[in-house]
């Protein structure tokens, strides 16, 4: 029996979390889910969006599966996601991005991994009001965090037998901040002579990703560029419904999809649970449930390839429940 923290989130979160729990259960994996709520609804009852019980649960279990949590735009509380990553020092955000047989996209040979620094940059939320018409934000980049994330990217490349690590920056303009990131990347690269090291500016990367994504392999980026680029790369393989991710730290890991809480389709039984399911598959591999992980993966890919029962975002007309039932049938 595994003890795993489950954050069901809000918006479509509870619907996709329910689907994934059902599929894992049907595959025969015994998990004791430690269900922890966080976000807007929790504020009303407990006064804060991320109560300490959530952090304690993840620290105890070391592993969490997390559905999305809404963050108010422009005002309101600080992102639960950012806080979780900060409090648990989940410094590496890993987002593999590979074509899936059966999902038609303009490209058929995408196979890359976005590795995003998760703790600093403009995402640290260091902002202040100078006056009503002027706001200021700090882009914080440190040597410690940059070296750590680039090392992670090279170690990942080594472990996964990848050939090239691309350091992505805007160091031509942000000479000090992105300049430091790049300096660290060059230093770390010297320790990995068997892996090719390349550099690209983030704007050039965006253009080339939509022209020839096959040329890219492992991409390592500061936080904000990583956030934006990973939505772009999700689009290359069929959209947010199939884009998985994980936040990795030294002691703990939180597996969560790239997408958000999709308030526009909340409660309509339309959400695609595949991204969260793919996160769960990676999680199962990590807790030595490889056989079950591969069985679920096969059932998921079979369902998508057959194309008979697909959610709306994949050009089908099935509900979340029907799609989940089909995956369970294919197990
Ligand atoms: P979003 O990812 O929630 O939605 C963008 C579009 O993709 C929407 O049209 C949505 O319906 C669609 N979509 C997303 N996931 C889908 C799925 N599984 N199946 C089918 N369609 C899907 O991005 P948006 O609207 O910018 O953000 C909504 C909220 O989510 C915001 O409060 C944001 O801060 C939060 N968010 C939370 C994240 C997390 O908890 N890790 C990550 C990203 C955003």
Coordinates of C-alpha atoms and ligand atoms in Angstrom, one line a residue:
X1 CA 0.0 0.0 0.0
X2 CA 1.4 3.4 -1.0
X3 CA 0.6 6.6 0.9
X4 CA 0.2 9.5 -1.6
X5 CA -1.1 13.0 -1.1
X6 CA -3.9 13.9 -3.5
X7 CA -4.8 17.5 -4.1
X8 CA -8.0 17.5 -6.1
X9 CA -7.9 21.3 -6.7
X10 CA -10.8 23.2 -8.1
X11 CA -12.4 24.0 -11.5
X12 CA -12.1 20.7 -13.5
X13 CA -9.6 19.4 -10.8
X14 CA -12.1 17.2 -8.9
X15 CA -13.5 15.7 -12.1
X16 CA -10.1 14.7 -13.6
X17 CA -8.8 13.6 -10.2
X18 CA -11.8 11.3 -9.8
X19 CA -11.2 9.8 -13.2
X20 CA -7.5 9.1 -12.5
X21 CA -8.2 7.6 -9.1
X22 CA -10.7 5.2 -10.8
X23 CA -8.3 4.2 -13.5
X24 CA -5.4 3.5 -11.0
X25 CA -7.8 1.6 -8.8
X26 CA -9.0 -0.5 -11.8
X27 CA -5.4 -1.3 -12.6
X28 CA -5.0 -2.9 -9.2
X29 CA -2.6 -0.5 -7.6
X30 CA -3.3 -0.1 -3.9
X31 CA -3.0 3.5 -2.8
X32 CA -4.0 5.1 0.4
X33 CA -4.9 8.6 -0.9
X34 CA -4.4 11.3 1.7
X35 CA -6.9 13.8 0.2
X36 CA -5.9 17.5 0.9
X37 CA -7.9 20.5 -0.2
X38 CA -6.3 23.8 -1.1
X39 CA -7.3 27.0 -2.9
X40 CA -10.2 29.4 -3.0
X41 CA -12.8 27.2 -1.2
X42 CA -10.4 26.5 1.6
X43 CA -9.9 30.2 2.4
X44 CA -13.5 30.5 3.5
X45 CA -13.1 27.7 6.0
X46 CA -9.5 27.9 7.1
X47 CA -8.5 31.5 6.3
X48 CA -5.6 30.6 4.0
X49 CA -5.5 28.9 0.6
X50 CA -2.6 26.6 1.5
X51 CA -3.0 25.4 5.1
X52 CA 0.1 23.9 6.7
X53 CA -1.6 20.4 6.8
X54 CA -1.1 20.2 3.0
X55 CA 2.6 20.8 3.3
X56 CA 2.9 18.4 6.2
X57 CA 1.1 15.7 4.3
X58 CA 3.4 16.0 1.3
X59 CA 6.5 16.1 3.5
X60 CA 5.3 12.9 5.2
X61 CA 4.3 11.0 2.1
X62 CA 7.1 12.5 -0.1
X63 CA 4.9 12.3 -3.2
X64 CA 1.7 14.0 -4.3
X65 CA -0.6 14.0 -7.3
X66 CA -2.1 17.4 -7.9
X67 CA -4.9 18.6 -10.0
X68 CA -5.0 22.3 -10.9
X69 CA -5.9 25.1 -8.5
X70 CA -7.2 28.5 -9.6
X71 CA -5.1 31.6 -9.0
X72 CA -7.0 34.9 -9.1
X73 CA -5.6 37.2 -11.8
X74 CA -4.2 40.6 -10.9
X75 CA -5.3 40.6 -7.2
X76 CA -6.2 38.2 -4.4
X77 CA -4.1 35.4 -2.8
X78 CA -0.7 34.3 -4.0
X79 CA -0.7 31.2 -6.2
X80 CA -1.0 27.9 -4.3
X81 CA 1.2 26.3 -7.0
X82 CA 4.0 28.8 -6.6
X83 CA 3.8 28.5 -2.8
X84 CA 3.9 24.7 -2.8
X85 CA 6.9 24.7 -5.1
X86 CA 8.7 27.3 -2.9
X87 CA 7.9 25.7 0.5
X88 CA 9.0 22.3 -0.6
X89 CA 11.8 23.6 -2.7
X90 CA 10.6 21.7 -5.8
X91 CA 13.2 23.3 -7.9
X92 CA 12.8 21.4 -11.2
X93 CA 9.6 21.5 -13.3
X94 CA 9.9 18.7 -15.8
X95 CA 7.5 18.7 -18.8
X96 CA 8.1 15.9 -21.4
X97 CA 6.4 16.6 -24.7
X98 CA 6.1 13.8 -27.3
X99 CA 3.6 13.1 -30.1
X100 CA 0.9 10.7 -29.3
X101 CA -0.2 8.2 -32.0
X102 CA -3.8 9.1 -33.0
X103 CA -3.6 12.9 -32.2
X104 CA -3.2 14.7 -35.5
X105 CA -1.0 17.8 -35.3
X106 CA 1.1 19.6 -37.9
X107 CA 4.2 17.8 -36.7
X108 CA 4.8 14.1 -36.1
X109 CA 8.3 14.0 -34.7
X110 CA 8.1 16.1 -31.5
X111 CA 10.1 14.5 -28.7
X112 CA 11.5 17.1 -26.3
X113 CA 11.5 17.9 -22.6
X114 CA 11.1 21.3 -21.0
X115 CA 13.0 21.7 -17.8
X116 CA 12.0 24.9 -16.0
X117 CA 13.6 26.5 -13.0
X118 CA 10.8 26.6 -10.4
X119 CA 11.8 28.8 -7.5
X120 CA 12.8 32.3 -8.7
X121 CA 12.8 34.7 -11.7
X122 CA 9.8 37.1 -12.1
X123 CA 7.8 34.2 -10.7
X124 CA 9.1 34.9 -7.2
X125 CA 6.4 37.6 -7.1
X126 CA 8.7 40.4 -5.7
X127 CA 6.7 43.3 -6.9
X128 CA 5.9 46.7 -5.5
X129 CA 3.7 49.7 -6.2
X130 CA 5.7 52.9 -6.8
X131 CA 2.5 54.9 -7.3
X132 CA -0.9 54.3 -8.8
X133 CA 0.5 54.5 -12.3
X134 CA 3.8 52.7 -11.8
X135 CA 4.5 49.1 -10.7
X136 CA 7.9 47.4 -10.4
X137 CA 8.8 43.7 -10.5
X138 CA 12.1 42.0 -9.6
X139 CA 13.6 39.4 -11.9
X140 CA 15.7 37.4 -9.4
X141 CA 18.2 35.0 -10.7
X142 CA 20.8 33.3 -8.5
X143 CA 23.9 31.2 -9.2
X144 CA 22.7 28.5 -6.8
X145 CA 19.4 28.0 -8.5
X146 CA 20.8 28.3 -12.0
X147 CA 23.6 25.8 -11.4
X148 CA 21.1 23.4 -9.7
X149 CA 18.6 23.4 -12.6
X150 CA 21.1 23.1 -15.3
X151 CA 22.8 20.2 -13.5
X152 CA 19.3 18.6 -13.2
X153 CA 18.8 19.0 -16.9
X154 CA 22.2 17.4 -17.8
X155 CA 21.6 14.5 -15.3
X156 CA 18.1 14.0 -16.8
X157 CA 19.6 14.0 -20.3
X158 CA 22.2 11.4 -19.1
X159 CA 19.6 9.2 -17.4
X160 CA 17.1 9.3 -20.3
X161 CA 19.9 8.9 -23.0
X162 CA 19.1 12.3 -24.6
X163 CA 21.7 13.9 -26.8
X164 CA 21.5 17.7 -26.4
X165 CA 20.8 20.2 -23.7
X166 CA 19.7 23.7 -24.9
X167 CA 20.1 26.6 -22.5
X168 CA 17.4 29.2 -23.3
X169 CA 17.7 32.8 -22.3
X170 CA 17.3 36.4 -23.3
X171 CA 20.9 37.2 -22.3
X172 CA 21.3 39.7 -25.1
X173 CA 18.9 42.0 -23.3
X174 CA 18.8 40.8 -19.7
X175 CA 22.6 40.9 -19.5
X176 CA 23.0 40.5 -15.8
X177 CA 20.1 38.1 -14.9
X178 CA 19.9 35.8 -17.9
X179 CA 23.6 36.5 -18.4
X180 CA 24.3 34.8 -15.0
X181 CA 21.9 31.9 -16.0
X182 CA 23.9 31.4 -19.2
X183 CA 27.3 31.7 -17.4
X184 CA 26.2 28.9 -15.0
X185 CA 24.9 26.7 -17.9
X186 CA 28.3 27.0 -19.7
X187 CA 30.1 26.0 -16.5
X188 CA 27.9 23.0 -15.8
X189 CA 28.0 21.9 -19.4
X190 CA 31.8 21.4 -19.1
X191 CA 31.2 18.5 -16.7
X192 CA 29.1 16.6 -19.3
X193 CA 31.4 16.2 -22.4
X194 CA 29.2 13.4 -23.7
X195 CA 26.1 15.6 -24.0
X196 CA 26.0 18.3 -26.6
X197 CA 25.4 21.8 -25.2
X198 CA 23.7 24.5 -27.2
X199 CA 22.2 28.0 -26.6
X200 CA 19.3 29.8 -28.0
X201 CA 17.4 33.0 -27.3
X202 CA 13.8 32.5 -26.2
X203 CA 12.2 34.4 -29.0
X204 CA 14.2 32.5 -31.7
X205 CA 13.3 29.3 -29.9
X206 CA 9.5 30.1 -30.1
X207 CA 9.7 30.6 -33.8
X208 CA 11.8 27.5 -34.5
X209 CA 9.5 25.4 -32.3
X210 CA 6.6 26.1 -34.6
X211 CA 8.7 25.6 -37.7
X212 CA 10.9 22.6 -36.9
X213 CA 10.3 21.2 -33.3
X214 CA 12.1 18.0 -34.1
X215 CA 15.5 19.7 -33.8
X216 CA 15.0 20.2 -30.0
X217 CA 15.8 17.8 -27.3
X218 CA 16.2 18.9 -23.6
X219 CA 15.4 22.6 -23.0
X220 CA 16.5 24.3 -19.8
X221 CA 15.0 27.7 -19.0
X222 CA 14.5 30.2 -16.2
X223 CA 11.0 30.1 -14.6
X224 CA 8.9 32.5 -16.7
X225 CA 10.2 31.5 -20.1
X226 CA 9.7 27.9 -19.1
X227 CA 6.1 28.5 -18.1
X228 CA 5.3 30.1 -21.5
X229 CA 7.3 27.8 -23.7
X230 CA 5.8 24.7 -22.1
X231 CA 2.3 25.8 -23.1
X232 CA 3.6 26.3 -26.6
X233 CA 5.1 22.8 -26.7
X234 CA 1.9 21.4 -25.3
X235 CA 0.2 22.9 -28.3
X236 CA 2.6 21.0 -30.6
X237 CA 1.4 17.6 -29.4
X238 CA -2.4 18.2 -29.2
X239 CA -2.9 20.7 -26.4
X240 CA -3.2 21.1 -22.7
X241 CA -5.3 18.0 -22.3
X242 CA -2.3 15.8 -22.9
X243 CA 0.5 17.8 -21.4
X244 CA 2.1 16.2 -18.3
X245 CA 4.5 17.6 -15.8
X246 CA 6.2 17.1 -12.5
X247 CA 7.8 19.3 -9.8
X248 CA 10.8 17.6 -8.4
X249 CA 12.8 18.5 -5.2
X250 CA 15.4 16.8 -3.2
X251 CA 13.0 15.0 -0.9
X252 CA 9.5 15.4 -2.4
X253 CA 7.8 15.4 -5.8
X254 CA 4.5 16.7 -6.9
X255 CA 3.1 15.4 -10.2
X256 CA 0.8 17.9 -11.9
X257 CA -0.3 18.6 -15.5
X258 CA 0.7 21.8 -17.4
X259 CA -2.9 22.9 -17.7
X260 CA -4.9 25.0 -15.3
X261 CA -8.4 24.6 -13.7
X262 CA -10.2 25.4 -17.0
X263 CA -13.1 27.3 -15.3
X264 CA -14.8 27.6 -18.8
X265 CA -15.6 23.8 -18.8
X266 CA -15.9 23.2 -15.0
X267 CA -18.6 20.8 -13.9
X268 CA -19.6 19.9 -17.4
X269 CA -18.0 16.5 -17.6
X270 CA -16.0 17.6 -20.6
X271 CA -12.5 17.7 -19.2
X272 CA -9.8 15.5 -20.6
X273 CA -8.1 13.6 -17.7
X274 CA -5.2 12.4 -19.9
X275 CA -2.6 14.9 -18.7
X276 CA -3.2 14.2 -15.0
X277 CA -3.3 10.4 -15.9
X278 CA 0.1 10.8 -17.7
X279 CA 1.5 12.5 -14.5
X280 CA 0.1 9.6 -12.5
X281 CA 1.8 7.1 -14.8
X282 CA 5.2 8.8 -14.2
X283 CA 4.4 8.8 -10.5
X284 CA 3.7 5.1 -10.5
X285 CA 7.0 4.4 -12.3
X286 CA 8.7 6.4 -9.6
X287 CA 7.2 4.3 -6.8
X288 CA 8.1 1.0 -8.5
X289 CA 4.7 0.2 -9.9
X290 CA 6.1 0.0 -13.4
X291 CA 3.9 -2.9 -14.5
X292 CA 0.7 -1.1 -13.6
X293 CA 2.1 2.2 -15.1
X294 CA 2.8 0.5 -18.4
X295 CA -0.6 -1.2 -18.4
X296 CA -2.4 2.1 -17.9
X297 CA -0.2 3.8 -20.5
X298 CA -1.0 1.2 -23.1
X299 CA -4.7 1.5 -22.3
X300 CA -4.6 5.3 -22.6
X301 CA -2.7 5.3 -25.9
X302 CA -4.9 2.5 -27.3
X303 CA -8.0 4.6 -26.5
X304 CA -6.5 7.7 -28.2
X305 CA -5.3 5.7 -31.2
X306 CA -8.6 4.0 -31.8
X307 CA -10.3 7.4 -31.7
X308 CA -13.8 6.1 -31.0
X309 CA -14.2 7.6 -27.6
X310 CA -12.4 10.9 -27.2
X311 CA -13.1 14.1 -25.3
X312 CA -14.0 17.3 -27.1
X313 CA -10.5 18.9 -26.9
X314 CA -9.3 15.8 -28.9
X315 CA -12.0 16.4 -31.5
X316 CA -14.3 13.7 -30.0
X317 CA -17.7 14.0 -28.3
X318 CA -17.3 11.8 -25.3
X319 CA -17.7 13.0 -21.7
X320 CA -15.0 12.7 -19.1
X321 CA -16.8 9.7 -17.7
X322 CA -17.2 7.9 -21.0
X323 CA -13.5 8.5 -21.9
X324 CA -12.5 7.2 -18.4
X325 CA -14.7 4.1 -18.8
X326 CA -13.1 3.4 -22.2
X327 CA -9.6 3.5 -20.7
X328 CA -10.7 1.2 -17.9
X329 CA -12.2 -1.2 -20.5
X330 CA -8.8 -1.1 -22.4
X331 CA -6.7 -1.9 -19.4
Ligands
LIG1 P1 -6.3 26.5 -18.5 O1 -5.1 25.6 -18.7 O2 -7.1 26.2 -17.3 O3 -7.3 26.6 -19.7 C1 -6.9 27.0 -21.0 C2 -7.8 26.4 -22.1 O4 -7.5 25.0 -22.2 C3 -9.3 26.5 -21.7 O5 -10.1 26.7 -22.8 C4 -9.6 25.1 -21.1 O6 -10.9 24.7 -21.2 C5 -8.7 24.2 -21.9 N1 -8.2 23.1 -21.1 C6 -7.3 23.1 -20.1 N2 -7.2 21.9 -19.5 C7 -8.0 21.1 -20.2 C8 -8.4 19.7 -20.1 N3 -7.8 18.9 -19.2 N4 -9.3 19.2 -20.9 C9 -9.9 19.9 -21.8 N5 -9.6 21.3 -22.0 C10 -8.7 21.8 -21.2 O7 -5.6 28.0 -18.4 P2 -6.3 29.4 -17.9 O8 -7.7 29.5 -18.3 O9 -5.3 30.4 -18.2 O10 -6.2 29.2 -16.3 C11 -7.3 28.9 -15.4 C12 -6.9 28.9 -14.0 O11 -5.9 27.9 -13.8 C13 -6.1 30.2 -13.6 O12 -6.6 30.6 -12.3 C14 -4.7 29.8 -13.5 O13 -3.9 30.6 -12.6 C15 -4.8 28.4 -13.1 N6 -3.6 27.5 -13.4 C16 -3.3 26.6 -12.5 C17 -2.3 25.7 -12.7 C18 -2.0 24.7 -11.7 O14 -2.7 24.5 -10.8 N7 -0.9 24.0 -11.9 C19 -1.5 25.8 -14.0 C20 -2.0 26.8 -14.9 C21 -3.0 27.6 -14.6

